Amino acid sequence: MRYLPICLDLTGRDTLVVGASDAVARKARLLLSVGASVTVIAADKPGRDMAALVDGNALTLHRRSFTEADAIGRAMVIVDTGDRTLDASVAAAARAAGAAVNVIDAPALSTFIMPAIVDRDPITVAISSAGTAPLLARQIRARIEAMLPANLGQLALFAERFRHAVAAVRPDGRMRRRFWERFFNGPIATLVLRGEGRRAREQMLAAINRVDEDALACRGQVVIVGAGPGDAELLTLKAARALQEADVIVYDRLVGADVLDRARRDAEFIYVGKAKGSHARSQAEINDLLVERARAGLRVVRLKGGDPFIFGRGGEEQAFVAERGIVVDVIPGITAALGCAAAAGIPLTHRDVAQAVTFVTAHGRDGEPDLDWPALARGGQTLVVYMGASVAERIAGRLLAAQANPATPVAIIHNGTLADQRVVVCPLAEVTDACVDADARPTLIIIGDVVRRAATAVARPAAITAVAG
């Protein structure tokens, strides 16, 4: 993030606009809309938009050249003279005077840039491309405009009117937050958005006085959440909401920074990742941690890569927490097999070559699991191996010993769904440890004729590398 987004109060403050183009007039109108006092200095004849503001006595216009003294005492200076050399001179004078300065379409000369704005007063959404693609920012604004209810600002004002009443009845900060979460996600907010203010007020007063609901709402709970295969955009909507509501987030090694960025910033983040030969915490310690935080009345999100119920020990954690009388919910995620296969262009089933798909793990509680290798070696199916990076050659050997076709294609997917995804494809008979990038984690292995379909699919650029065969 190159620019820090802030909300600046300019009410009654002196601002300066240098230039009289239609572009700078739009910025002057924006300053006026937030209550700023606007002075314009322009040597040229003002354009139509600026002239309209002058005629309406909305601002003060001085028809003359800019001097350095004009910038003194200004909270903000906006510049567009049509002469970049002059723009640079004005910007330098503004910075020297301690004013924030924006030169239109010249980020290098500016100390701040103007975002595209969605205005649902008092709710404001600002979209910035850091000056790289203003048109894209405007297109995003249009999409957000279409998504947000017209009465969203009225909802914020409605909530403001009851803030003190809610605080008086609920002195505990966590209780207040739970109340407002129920309010904004519930039927009273819907009434406000529909314009039914009277009914909303009646129901709000009743809700404020139902303090018995707070005890239930403030009970600790654990939510086991699937974070998906890596790409943060593959989070489900329900998972994203849980991250925003969490007091504590307990997360694994396979959960990336992009996913964590979607969580509540003031939540407590606890890393409990496991790798081969390196455990931040044991499973028993993780179980105890979940219970401890939940019993403290906190909303705990146990965040796991992929889907928590597919080789993620989610079932063990769910049972442990539930047996201790704590409410536990599960939010499924896109498991690695689905996400990585799709990102590599590999269909896990295909009516011509694979009528079944089997997920297996290369590591069990006590080492290598006891799998039915003859059944897994049969044709007409797809085999997906989780956590098989360190034993890929051994897996291939087990399948070959069970009479699997040596020419069966194998895809070894490193960092699936991420920007640095890489897929190595080779025949089953030629799978060796050299095919596995020891430094790339996580790794998923797909075995079956469906792998051939990746060659005709649209995959990530340079994603697939053929190794022999």
CSV table of C-alpha atoms in Angstrom, one decimal:
chain,number,residue,atom,x,y,z
A,1,MET,CA,0.0,0.0,0.0
A,2,ARG,CA,1.7,3.2,-1.2
A,3,TYR,CA,-0.7,5.8,0.1
A,4,LEU,CA,-2.4,5.8,3.5
A,5,PRO,CA,-6.2,6.4,3.2
A,6,ILE,CA,-7.4,8.9,5.7
A,7,CYS,CA,-10.6,10.9,6.3
A,8,LEU,CA,-9.7,14.6,6.7
A,9,ASP,CA,-12.0,17.2,8.4
A,10,LEU,CA,-11.8,20.4,6.3
A,11,THR,CA,-14.8,22.1,7.8
A,12,GLY,CA,-14.2,25.9,7.9
A,13,ARG,CA,-10.6,25.5,6.9
A,14,ASP,CA,-8.9,27.6,4.2
A,15,THR,CA,-8.0,25.8,1.0
A,16,LEU,CA,-6.5,27.0,-2.2
A,17,VAL,CA,-7.2,26.1,-5.8
A,18,VAL,CA,-4.7,27.3,-8.4
A,19,GLY,CA,-6.1,27.2,-12.0
A,20,ALA,CA,-9.5,27.4,-13.5
A,21,SER,CA,-10.0,24.4,-15.7
A,22,ASP,CA,-13.1,22.2,-15.5
A,23,ALA,CA,-11.0,19.4,-13.8
A,24,VAL,CA,-9.8,21.7,-11.0
A,25,ALA,CA,-13.4,23.1,-10.7
A,26,ARG,CA,-14.6,19.6,-9.9
A,27,LYS,CA,-12.1,19.4,-7.1
A,28,ALA,CA,-13.2,22.8,-5.8
A,29,ARG,CA,-16.8,21.6,-5.8
A,30,LEU,CA,-15.7,18.6,-3.7
A,31,LEU,CA,-13.9,20.9,-1.2
A,32,LEU,CA,-17.0,23.0,-0.9
A,33,SER,CA,-19.2,19.9,-0.3
A,34,VAL,CA,-17.2,19.1,2.9
A,35,GLY,CA,-17.4,22.6,4.3
A,36,ALA,CA,-14.0,24.0,3.3
A,37,SER,CA,-13.4,27.7,2.6
A,38,VAL,CA,-12.2,27.8,-1.0
A,39,THR,CA,-10.1,30.5,-2.7
A,40,VAL,CA,-9.2,30.2,-6.4
A,41,ILE,CA,-6.3,31.9,-8.1
A,42,ALA,CA,-6.2,31.8,-11.8
A,43,ALA,CA,-4.5,34.1,-14.3
A,44,ASP,CA,-6.6,32.6,-17.2
A,45,LYS,CA,-10.3,33.1,-17.8
A,46,PRO,CA,-12.2,30.5,-15.7
A,47,GLY,CA,-13.9,27.6,-17.5
A,48,ARG,CA,-17.6,27.1,-17.5
A,49,ASP,CA,-17.7,24.9,-14.3
A,50,MET,CA,-15.5,27.3,-12.4
A,51,ALA,CA,-17.5,30.3,-13.6
A,52,ALA,CA,-20.7,28.7,-12.3
A,53,LEU,CA,-19.2,28.4,-8.8
A,54,VAL,CA,-18.1,32.0,-8.9
A,55,ASP,CA,-21.5,33.2,-10.1
A,56,GLY,CA,-23.1,31.3,-7.2
A,57,ASN,CA,-20.8,33.0,-4.7
A,58,ALA,CA,-19.6,29.6,-3.5
A,59,LEU,CA,-16.0,30.6,-3.5
A,60,THR,CA,-13.6,33.5,-4.0
A,61,LEU,CA,-11.8,34.0,-7.3
A,62,HIS,CA,-8.7,36.2,-7.8
A,63,ARG,CA,-7.8,36.8,-11.5
A,64,ARG,CA,-4.0,37.0,-11.1
A,65,SER,CA,-0.8,35.0,-11.0
A,66,PHE,CA,0.1,32.8,-8.0
A,67,THR,CA,2.6,34.0,-5.4
A,68,GLU,CA,4.3,31.9,-2.7
A,69,ALA,CA,2.5,33.9,0.0
A,70,ASP,CA,-0.8,32.5,-1.3
A,71,ALA,CA,0.0,29.1,0.1
A,72,ILE,CA,0.6,30.3,3.6
A,73,GLY,CA,-2.0,29.2,6.1
A,74,ARG,CA,-3.8,26.8,3.7
A,75,ALA,CA,-4.8,23.3,4.8
A,76,MET,CA,-4.8,22.1,1.3
A,77,VAL,CA,-3.7,23.2,-2.2
A,78,ILE,CA,-5.0,21.8,-5.4
A,79,VAL,CA,-3.2,22.7,-8.7
A,80,ASP,CA,-4.0,22.5,-12.4
A,81,THR,CA,-2.6,25.5,-14.3
A,82,GLY,CA,-2.1,23.7,-17.6
A,83,ASP,CA,1.7,24.4,-17.3
A,84,ARG,CA,3.6,21.6,-15.6
A,85,THR,CA,6.6,23.9,-14.8
A,86,LEU,CA,4.2,26.3,-13.0
A,87,ASP,CA,2.4,23.4,-11.4
A,88,ALA,CA,5.7,22.2,-9.9
A,89,SER,CA,6.5,25.7,-8.6
A,90,VAL,CA,3.1,26.0,-6.9
A,91,ALA,CA,3.5,22.5,-5.4
A,92,ALA,CA,6.9,23.3,-4.0
A,93,ALA,CA,5.6,26.5,-2.4
A,94,ALA,CA,2.6,24.6,-0.9
A,95,ARG,CA,4.9,22.0,0.6
A,96,ALA,CA,7.1,24.7,2.0
A,97,ALA,CA,4.1,26.3,3.6
A,98,GLY,CA,3.1,23.0,5.2
A,99,ALA,CA,0.0,22.4,3.1
A,100,ALA,CA,-1.1,19.1,1.6
A,101,VAL,CA,-0.9,19.5,-2.1
A,102,ASN,CA,-2.4,17.7,-5.1
A,103,VAL,CA,-1.4,18.4,-8.7
A,104,ILE,CA,-4.1,16.9,-10.9
A,105,ASP,CA,-2.8,13.9,-12.9
A,106,ALA,CA,0.8,14.4,-11.5
A,107,PRO,CA,1.3,12.1,-8.5
A,108,ALA,CA,5.0,12.8,-8.5
A,109,LEU,CA,4.3,16.5,-7.7
A,110,SER,CA,1.7,15.7,-5.1
A,111,THR,CA,1.7,14.8,-1.4
A,112,PHE,CA,-1.7,13.2,-1.7
A,113,ILE,CA,-3.9,12.0,-4.4
A,114,MET,CA,-7.7,12.3,-4.7
A,115,PRO,CA,-9.5,8.9,-4.7
A,116,ALA,CA,-12.7,8.0,-6.6
A,117,ILE,CA,-15.5,8.5,-4.0
A,118,VAL,CA,-18.7,6.6,-3.3
A,119,ASP,CA,-20.8,9.0,-1.2
A,120,ARG,CA,-23.5,7.6,1.1
A,121,ASP,CA,-23.1,10.4,3.7
A,122,PRO,CA,-21.9,9.8,6.4
A,123,ILE,CA,-20.6,6.5,4.9
A,124,THR,CA,-17.8,7.2,2.4
A,125,VAL,CA,-15.9,4.8,0.3
A,126,ALA,CA,-12.6,5.9,-1.4
A,127,ILE,CA,-11.0,3.9,-4.2
A,128,SER,CA,-7.4,4.7,-5.2
A,129,SER,CA,-5.1,3.1,-7.8
A,130,ALA,CA,-2.2,5.1,-6.4
A,131,GLY,CA,-2.4,7.3,-9.4
A,132,THR,CA,-1.6,4.4,-11.8
A,133,ALA,CA,-5.0,3.8,-13.3
A,134,PRO,CA,-7.7,6.5,-12.5
A,135,LEU,CA,-10.2,5.0,-15.0
A,136,LEU,CA,-10.0,1.6,-13.3
A,137,ALA,CA,-10.6,3.3,-9.9
A,138,ARG,CA,-13.7,5.0,-11.4
A,139,GLN,CA,-15.0,1.7,-12.8
A,140,ILE,CA,-14.6,0.1,-9.4
A,141,ARG,CA,-16.5,3.0,-7.9
A,142,ALA,CA,-19.3,2.4,-10.3
A,143,ARG,CA,-19.5,-1.3,-9.2
A,144,ILE,CA,-19.5,-0.4,-5.5
A,145,GLU,CA,-22.2,2.3,-6.2
A,146,ALA,CA,-24.4,-0.4,-7.6
A,147,MET,CA,-23.9,-2.7,-4.7
A,148,LEU,CA,-24.5,-0.3,-1.8
A,149,PRO,CA,-28.1,0.5,-0.8
A,150,ALA,CA,-29.2,4.1,-1.4
A,151,ASN,CA,-30.2,4.5,2.3
A,152,LEU,CA,-26.9,3.2,3.7
A,153,GLY,CA,-26.1,6.6,5.1
A,154,GLN,CA,-29.4,6.7,6.9
A,155,LEU,CA,-28.6,3.4,8.5
A,156,ALA,CA,-25.4,4.9,10.0
A,157,LEU,CA,-27.2,8.0,11.2
A,158,PHE,CA,-29.9,5.8,12.8
A,159,ALA,CA,-27.2,3.8,14.7
A,160,GLU,CA,-25.6,7.0,15.8
A,161,ARG,CA,-28.8,8.2,17.5
A,162,PHE,CA,-28.9,5.1,19.7
A,163,ARG,CA,-25.1,4.7,20.5
A,164,HIS,CA,-25.4,6.3,23.9
A,165,ALA,CA,-28.4,4.3,24.9
A,166,VAL,CA,-26.7,1.1,23.9
A,167,ALA,CA,-23.5,2.1,25.8
A,168,ALA,CA,-25.5,2.9,28.9
A,169,VAL,CA,-27.1,-0.5,29.0
A,170,ARG,CA,-24.0,-2.4,27.9
A,171,PRO,CA,-20.8,-0.9,29.5
A,172,ASP,CA,-18.7,-3.9,28.4
A,173,GLY,CA,-17.1,-3.2,25.0
A,174,ARG,CA,-17.5,-6.8,23.8
A,175,MET,CA,-21.2,-6.8,24.6
A,176,ARG,CA,-21.6,-3.6,22.7
A,177,ARG,CA,-19.8,-5.0,19.6
A,178,ARG,CA,-22.0,-8.2,19.7
A,179,PHE,CA,-25.1,-6.0,19.9
A,180,TRP,CA,-24.1,-3.9,16.9
A,181,GLU,CA,-23.2,-7.0,14.9
A,182,ARG,CA,-26.7,-8.4,15.5
A,183,PHE,CA,-28.2,-5.0,14.6
A,184,PHE,CA,-26.4,-4.4,11.3
A,185,ASN,CA,-27.0,-8.1,10.2
A,186,GLY,CA,-30.6,-8.2,11.4
A,187,PRO,CA,-34.1,-7.2,10.6
A,188,ILE,CA,-34.0,-3.7,12.2
A,189,ALA,CA,-31.3,-2.6,9.8
A,190,THR,CA,-33.4,-4.0,7.0
A,191,LEU,CA,-36.3,-1.8,8.1
A,192,VAL,CA,-34.1,1.3,8.1
A,193,LEU,CA,-32.8,0.5,4.6
A,194,ARG,CA,-36.4,0.1,3.4
A,195,GLY,CA,-37.3,3.5,4.8
A,196,GLU,CA,-39.5,2.2,7.6
A,197,GLY,CA,-38.0,4.4,10.3
A,198,ARG,CA,-40.9,4.3,12.7
A,199,ARG,CA,-41.0,0.5,12.9
A,200,ALA,CA,-37.2,0.4,13.1
A,201,ARG,CA,-37.2,2.8,16.1
A,202,GLU,CA,-39.8,0.8,18.0
A,203,GLN,CA,-37.9,-2.4,17.5
A,204,MET,CA,-34.6,-0.8,18.3
A,205,LEU,CA,-35.9,0.4,21.7
A,206,ALA,CA,-37.1,-3.1,22.5
A,207,ALA,CA,-33.8,-4.7,21.4
A,208,ILE,CA,-31.7,-2.3,23.5
A,209,ASN,CA,-33.6,-3.4,26.6
A,210,ARG,CA,-33.3,-7.2,25.9
A,211,VAL,CA,-30.0,-7.5,27.8
A,212,ASP,CA,-30.7,-11.2,28.4
A,213,GLU,CA,-29.6,-11.8,24.7
A,214,ASP,CA,-26.1,-10.4,25.6
A,215,ALA,CA,-25.1,-13.2,27.8
A,216,LEU,CA,-25.8,-15.7,25.0
A,217,ALA,CA,-24.1,-13.5,22.4
A,218,CYS,CA,-21.0,-13.1,24.5
A,219,ARG,CA,-20.5,-16.8,25.2
A,220,GLY,CA,-17.2,-17.9,23.8
A,221,GLN,CA,-17.3,-20.1,20.7
A,222,VAL,CA,-15.0,-21.7,18.2
A,223,VAL,CA,-15.4,-21.5,14.4
A,224,ILE,CA,-13.3,-23.9,12.4
A,225,VAL,CA,-12.8,-22.2,9.0
A,226,GLY,CA,-11.4,-23.5,5.8
A,227,ALA,CA,-9.1,-20.8,4.2
A,228,GLY,CA,-9.0,-22.5,0.8
A,229,PRO,CA,-5.9,-23.6,-1.2
A,230,GLY,CA,-4.0,-20.3,-1.0
A,231,ASP,CA,-5.5,-17.7,-3.2
A,232,ALA,CA,-7.3,-15.3,-0.9
A,233,GLU,CA,-10.0,-14.7,-3.4
A,234,LEU,CA,-11.1,-18.3,-3.0
A,235,LEU,CA,-12.2,-17.6,0.6
A,236,THR,CA,-16.0,-18.1,0.9
A,237,LEU,CA,-18.2,-15.2,1.9
A,238,LYS,CA,-19.0,-16.9,5.1
A,239,ALA,CA,-15.3,-17.4,5.9
A,240,ALA,CA,-14.5,-13.8,5.2
A,241,ARG,CA,-17.3,-12.7,7.6
A,242,ALA,CA,-16.0,-15.0,10.3
A,243,LEU,CA,-12.6,-13.4,10.0
A,244,GLN,CA,-14.1,-10.0,10.4
A,245,GLU,CA,-15.9,-11.1,13.6
A,246,ALA,CA,-13.1,-13.0,15.3
A,247,ASP,CA,-11.5,-12.0,18.5
A,248,VAL,CA,-8.8,-14.6,18.1
A,249,ILE,CA,-7.4,-16.2,15.0
A,250,VAL,CA,-5.5,-19.4,15.4
A,251,TYR,CA,-3.9,-20.2,12.0
A,252,ASP,CA,-1.8,-22.8,10.2
A,253,ARG,CA,1.4,-22.7,8.1
A,254,LEU,CA,-0.6,-23.0,4.9
A,255,VAL,CA,-2.6,-19.8,5.6
A,256,GLY,CA,-1.0,-16.9,3.6
A,257,ALA,CA,-0.6,-13.3,4.5
A,258,ASP,CA,-3.2,-12.3,1.9
A,259,VAL,CA,-5.8,-14.3,3.7
A,260,LEU,CA,-4.9,-12.9,7.1
A,261,ASP,CA,-5.2,-9.4,5.7
A,262,ARG,CA,-8.9,-10.0,5.4
A,263,ALA,CA,-9.3,-10.5,9.1
A,264,ARG,CA,-10.1,-8.0,11.8
A,265,ARG,CA,-7.0,-5.9,12.3
A,266,ASP,CA,-7.4,-5.8,16.1
A,267,ALA,CA,-7.8,-9.5,16.5
A,268,GLU,CA,-5.2,-11.6,18.3
A,269,PHE,CA,-3.3,-13.7,15.8
A,270,ILE,CA,-1.7,-17.0,17.1
A,271,TYR,CA,0.5,-19.1,14.7
A,272,VAL,CA,0.3,-22.8,15.3
A,273,GLY,CA,1.8,-24.1,12.0
A,274,LYS,CA,3.2,-27.5,11.5
A,275,ALA,CA,5.8,-28.7,9.1
A,276,LYS,CA,7.7,-31.9,8.8
A,277,GLY,CA,9.9,-32.1,11.9
A,278,SER,CA,8.9,-28.6,13.1
A,279,HIS,CA,5.7,-27.9,15.1
A,280,ALA,CA,5.0,-24.5,16.6
A,281,ARG,CA,2.6,-26.2,19.0
A,282,SER,CA,1.4,-29.8,19.4
A,283,GLN,CA,-2.1,-30.8,18.6
A,284,ALA,CA,-2.9,-31.1,22.2
A,285,GLU,CA,-1.6,-27.6,22.9
A,286,ILE,CA,-3.8,-26.3,20.0
A,287,ASN,CA,-6.9,-28.0,21.4
A,288,ASP,CA,-6.3,-26.6,24.8
A,289,LEU,CA,-5.7,-23.1,23.4
A,290,LEU,CA,-9.0,-23.1,21.5
A,291,VAL,CA,-10.9,-24.1,24.7
A,292,GLU,CA,-9.0,-21.6,26.9
A,293,ARG,CA,-9.8,-18.6,24.6
A,294,ALA,CA,-13.4,-19.6,24.1
A,295,ARG,CA,-13.9,-20.0,27.9
A,296,ALA,CA,-12.7,-16.5,28.2
A,297,GLY,CA,-15.8,-15.4,26.3
A,298,LEU,CA,-13.9,-14.8,23.0
A,299,ARG,CA,-14.9,-15.7,19.4
A,300,VAL,CA,-12.1,-17.9,18.2
A,301,VAL,CA,-11.6,-18.7,14.5
A,302,ARG,CA,-9.4,-21.8,13.9
A,303,LEU,CA,-8.2,-21.1,10.4
A,304,LYS,CA,-6.9,-24.0,8.3
A,305,GLY,CA,-5.6,-24.2,4.8
A,306,GLY,CA,-7.9,-25.9,2.3
A,307,ASP,CA,-11.0,-27.6,3.9
A,308,PRO,CA,-10.7,-28.3,7.7
A,309,PHE,CA,-12.4,-31.7,7.3
A,310,ILE,CA,-10.1,-33.1,4.6
A,311,PHE,CA,-6.8,-34.1,6.2
A,312,GLY,CA,-6.9,-31.0,8.4
A,313,ARG,CA,-7.7,-32.5,11.8
A,314,GLY,CA,-10.8,-30.4,11.9
A,315,GLY,CA,-12.9,-33.3,13.1
A,316,GLU,CA,-10.5,-33.9,16.0
A,317,GLU,CA,-10.7,-30.3,17.1
A,318,GLN,CA,-14.4,-30.1,16.7
A,319,ALA,CA,-14.9,-33.1,18.9
A,320,PHE,CA,-12.5,-31.9,21.6
A,321,VAL,CA,-14.1,-28.4,21.8
A,322,ALA,CA,-17.7,-29.7,21.7
A,323,GLU,CA,-17.0,-32.3,24.5
A,324,ARG,CA,-16.1,-29.4,26.7
A,325,GLY,CA,-19.5,-27.7,26.2
A,326,ILE,CA,-18.3,-25.0,23.9
A,327,VAL,CA,-20.3,-24.0,20.8
A,328,VAL,CA,-18.4,-25.0,17.7
A,329,ASP,CA,-19.3,-24.3,14.1
A,330,VAL,CA,-17.5,-25.3,10.9
A,331,ILE,CA,-17.2,-23.3,7.7
A,332,PRO,CA,-16.0,-25.4,4.8
A,333,GLY,CA,-13.3,-24.2,2.4
A,334,ILE,CA,-12.2,-25.1,-1.1
A,335,THR,CA,-9.9,-28.0,-0.6
A,336,ALA,CA,-6.5,-28.1,-2.2
A,337,ALA,CA,-7.5,-30.9,-4.7
A,338,LEU,CA,-10.3,-28.8,-6.2
A,339,GLY,CA,-8.4,-25.5,-6.1
A,340,CYS,CA,-5.1,-26.7,-7.4
A,341,ALA,CA,-6.6,-28.9,-10.1
A,342,ALA,CA,-8.7,-26.1,-11.4
A,343,ALA,CA,-5.7,-23.7,-11.4
A,344,ALA,CA,-3.7,-26.2,-13.3
A,345,GLY,CA,-6.5,-26.9,-15.8
A,346,ILE,CA,-6.9,-30.5,-14.7
A,347,PRO,CA,-10.4,-31.9,-14.4
A,348,LEU,CA,-10.5,-34.4,-11.5
A,349,THR,CA,-13.3,-36.4,-13.2
A,350,HIS,CA,-14.0,-36.7,-16.9
A,351,ARG,CA,-16.5,-39.1,-18.4
A,352,ASP,CA,-14.1,-40.4,-21.0
A,353,VAL,CA,-11.2,-41.3,-18.6
A,354,ALA,CA,-12.1,-40.9,-14.9
A,355,GLN,CA,-15.4,-41.9,-13.3
A,356,ALA,CA,-14.1,-41.6,-9.7
A,357,VAL,CA,-11.7,-39.5,-7.6
A,358,THR,CA,-10.0,-40.6,-4.4
A,359,PHE,CA,-8.2,-38.3,-1.9
A,360,VAL,CA,-5.5,-39.9,0.2
A,361,THR,CA,-2.9,-38.6,2.5
A,362,ALA,CA,0.7,-39.8,2.5
A,363,HIS,CA,1.1,-39.3,6.3
A,364,GLY,CA,-1.1,-40.8,9.0
A,365,ARG,CA,-1.1,-40.6,12.8
A,366,ASP,CA,1.7,-43.3,13.0
A,367,GLY,CA,3.5,-42.6,9.7
A,368,GLU,CA,2.6,-44.0,6.3
A,369,PRO,CA,-1.1,-45.0,6.3
A,370,ASP,CA,-2.2,-48.5,5.3
A,371,LEU,CA,-3.8,-47.8,1.9
A,372,ASP,CA,-5.4,-50.3,-0.5
A,373,TRP,CA,-2.8,-49.9,-3.2
A,374,PRO,CA,-4.3,-52.4,-5.7
A,375,ALA,CA,-7.6,-50.5,-5.6
A,376,LEU,CA,-5.8,-47.2,-6.0
A,377,ALA,CA,-3.8,-48.5,-9.0
A,378,ARG,CA,-6.8,-49.4,-11.1
A,379,GLY,CA,-7.5,-47.3,-14.2
A,380,GLY,CA,-10.6,-45.2,-14.8
A,381,GLN,CA,-10.1,-43.0,-11.7
A,382,THR,CA,-8.1,-40.1,-10.4
A,383,LEU,CA,-5.9,-40.3,-7.3
A,384,VAL,CA,-5.0,-37.1,-5.4
A,385,VAL,CA,-2.3,-37.3,-2.8
A,386,TYR,CA,-2.0,-34.8,0.0
A,387,MET,CA,1.2,-34.2,1.9
A,388,GLY,CA,3.2,-36.4,-0.5
A,389,ALA,CA,6.1,-34.1,-1.4
A,390,SER,CA,8.7,-36.0,0.6
A,391,VAL,CA,7.5,-39.5,-0.5
A,392,ALA,CA,6.5,-39.0,-4.1
A,393,GLU,CA,8.9,-41.7,-5.4
A,394,ARG,CA,7.7,-44.2,-2.8
A,395,ILE,CA,4.1,-43.5,-3.7
A,396,ALA,CA,4.9,-44.1,-7.4
A,397,GLY,CA,6.7,-47.4,-6.4
A,398,ARG,CA,3.7,-48.6,-4.4
A,399,LEU,CA,1.3,-48.0,-7.3
A,400,LEU,CA,3.6,-49.7,-9.9
A,401,ALA,CA,4.0,-52.7,-7.6
A,402,ALA,CA,0.2,-52.9,-7.5
A,403,GLN,CA,0.2,-53.1,-11.4
A,404,ALA,CA,-0.6,-49.5,-12.2
A,405,ASN,CA,0.1,-48.4,-15.8
A,406,PRO,CA,3.7,-47.0,-15.9
A,407,ALA,CA,2.6,-44.5,-18.5
A,408,THR,CA,-0.1,-43.0,-16.2
A,409,PRO,CA,0.6,-39.2,-16.1
A,410,VAL,CA,1.3,-37.5,-12.8
A,411,ALA,CA,1.0,-33.8,-12.0
A,412,ILE,CA,3.1,-32.5,-9.1
A,413,ILE,CA,1.6,-29.1,-8.2
A,414,HIS,CA,3.7,-26.6,-6.1
A,415,ASN,CA,2.1,-23.6,-4.6
A,416,GLY,CA,-1.2,-24.3,-6.3
A,417,THR,CA,-3.5,-21.3,-7.0
A,418,LEU,CA,-0.8,-18.8,-6.1
A,419,ALA,CA,1.1,-16.5,-8.5
A,420,ASP,CA,4.2,-18.7,-8.3
A,421,GLN,CA,2.3,-21.9,-9.0
A,422,ARG,CA,4.4,-24.5,-10.8
A,423,VAL,CA,3.2,-27.9,-12.2
A,424,VAL,CA,5.6,-30.7,-13.1
A,425,VAL,CA,4.1,-33.5,-15.3
A,426,CYS,CA,5.8,-36.9,-15.9
A,427,PRO,CA,4.8,-40.6,-16.3
A,428,LEU,CA,4.3,-42.6,-13.1
A,429,ALA,CA,7.3,-44.8,-13.9
A,430,GLU,CA,9.6,-41.7,-14.0
A,431,VAL,CA,8.5,-40.0,-10.7
A,432,THR,CA,11.5,-39.4,-8.6
A,433,ASP,CA,12.3,-37.2,-5.7
A,434,ALA,CA,14.0,-34.9,-8.2
A,435,CYS,CA,10.5,-34.0,-9.6
A,436,VAL,CA,9.6,-32.4,-6.3
A,437,ASP,CA,10.8,-28.9,-5.5
A,438,ALA,CA,11.9,-29.3,-1.9
A,439,ASP,CA,11.6,-25.5,-1.3
A,440,ALA,CA,8.1,-25.1,-2.7
A,441,ARG,CA,5.3,-25.7,-0.2
A,442,PRO,CA,2.6,-26.8,-0.3
A,443,THR,CA,2.7,-29.6,-2.8
A,444,LEU,CA,-0.2,-31.7,-4.2
A,445,ILE,CA,0.1,-34.8,-6.4
A,446,ILE,CA,-2.6,-35.7,-9.0
A,447,ILE,CA,-2.3,-39.1,-10.7
A,448,GLY,CA,-4.5,-40.3,-13.6
A,449,ASP,CA,-5.3,-39.8,-17.3
A,450,VAL,CA,-7.1,-36.6,-16.5
A,451,VAL,CA,-3.7,-34.9,-16.2
A,452,ARG,CA,-3.4,-35.1,-20.0
A,453,ARG,CA,-6.4,-32.8,-20.2
A,454,ALA,CA,-4.3,-30.0,-18.7
A,455,ALA,CA,-2.4,-29.6,-22.0
A,456,THR,CA,-5.6,-28.3,-23.7
A,457,ALA,CA,-6.8,-26.2,-20.7
A,458,VAL,CA,-6.2,-22.5,-20.0
A,459,ALA,CA,-3.8,-22.6,-17.1
A,460,ARG,CA,-1.5,-20.0,-15.5
A,461,PRO,CA,1.3,-18.8,-17.8
A,462,ALA,CA,4.3,-21.2,-17.7
A,463,ALA,CA,2.5,-23.3,-15.1
A,464,ILE,CA,3.1,-26.7,-16.6
A,465,THR,CA,6.5,-28.3,-17.2
A,466,ALA,CA,6.8,-31.7,-18.8
A,467,VAL,CA,9.6,-33.9,-17.3
A,468,ALA,CA,10.5,-36.8,-19.6
A,469,GLY,CA,7.9,-39.2,-21.0
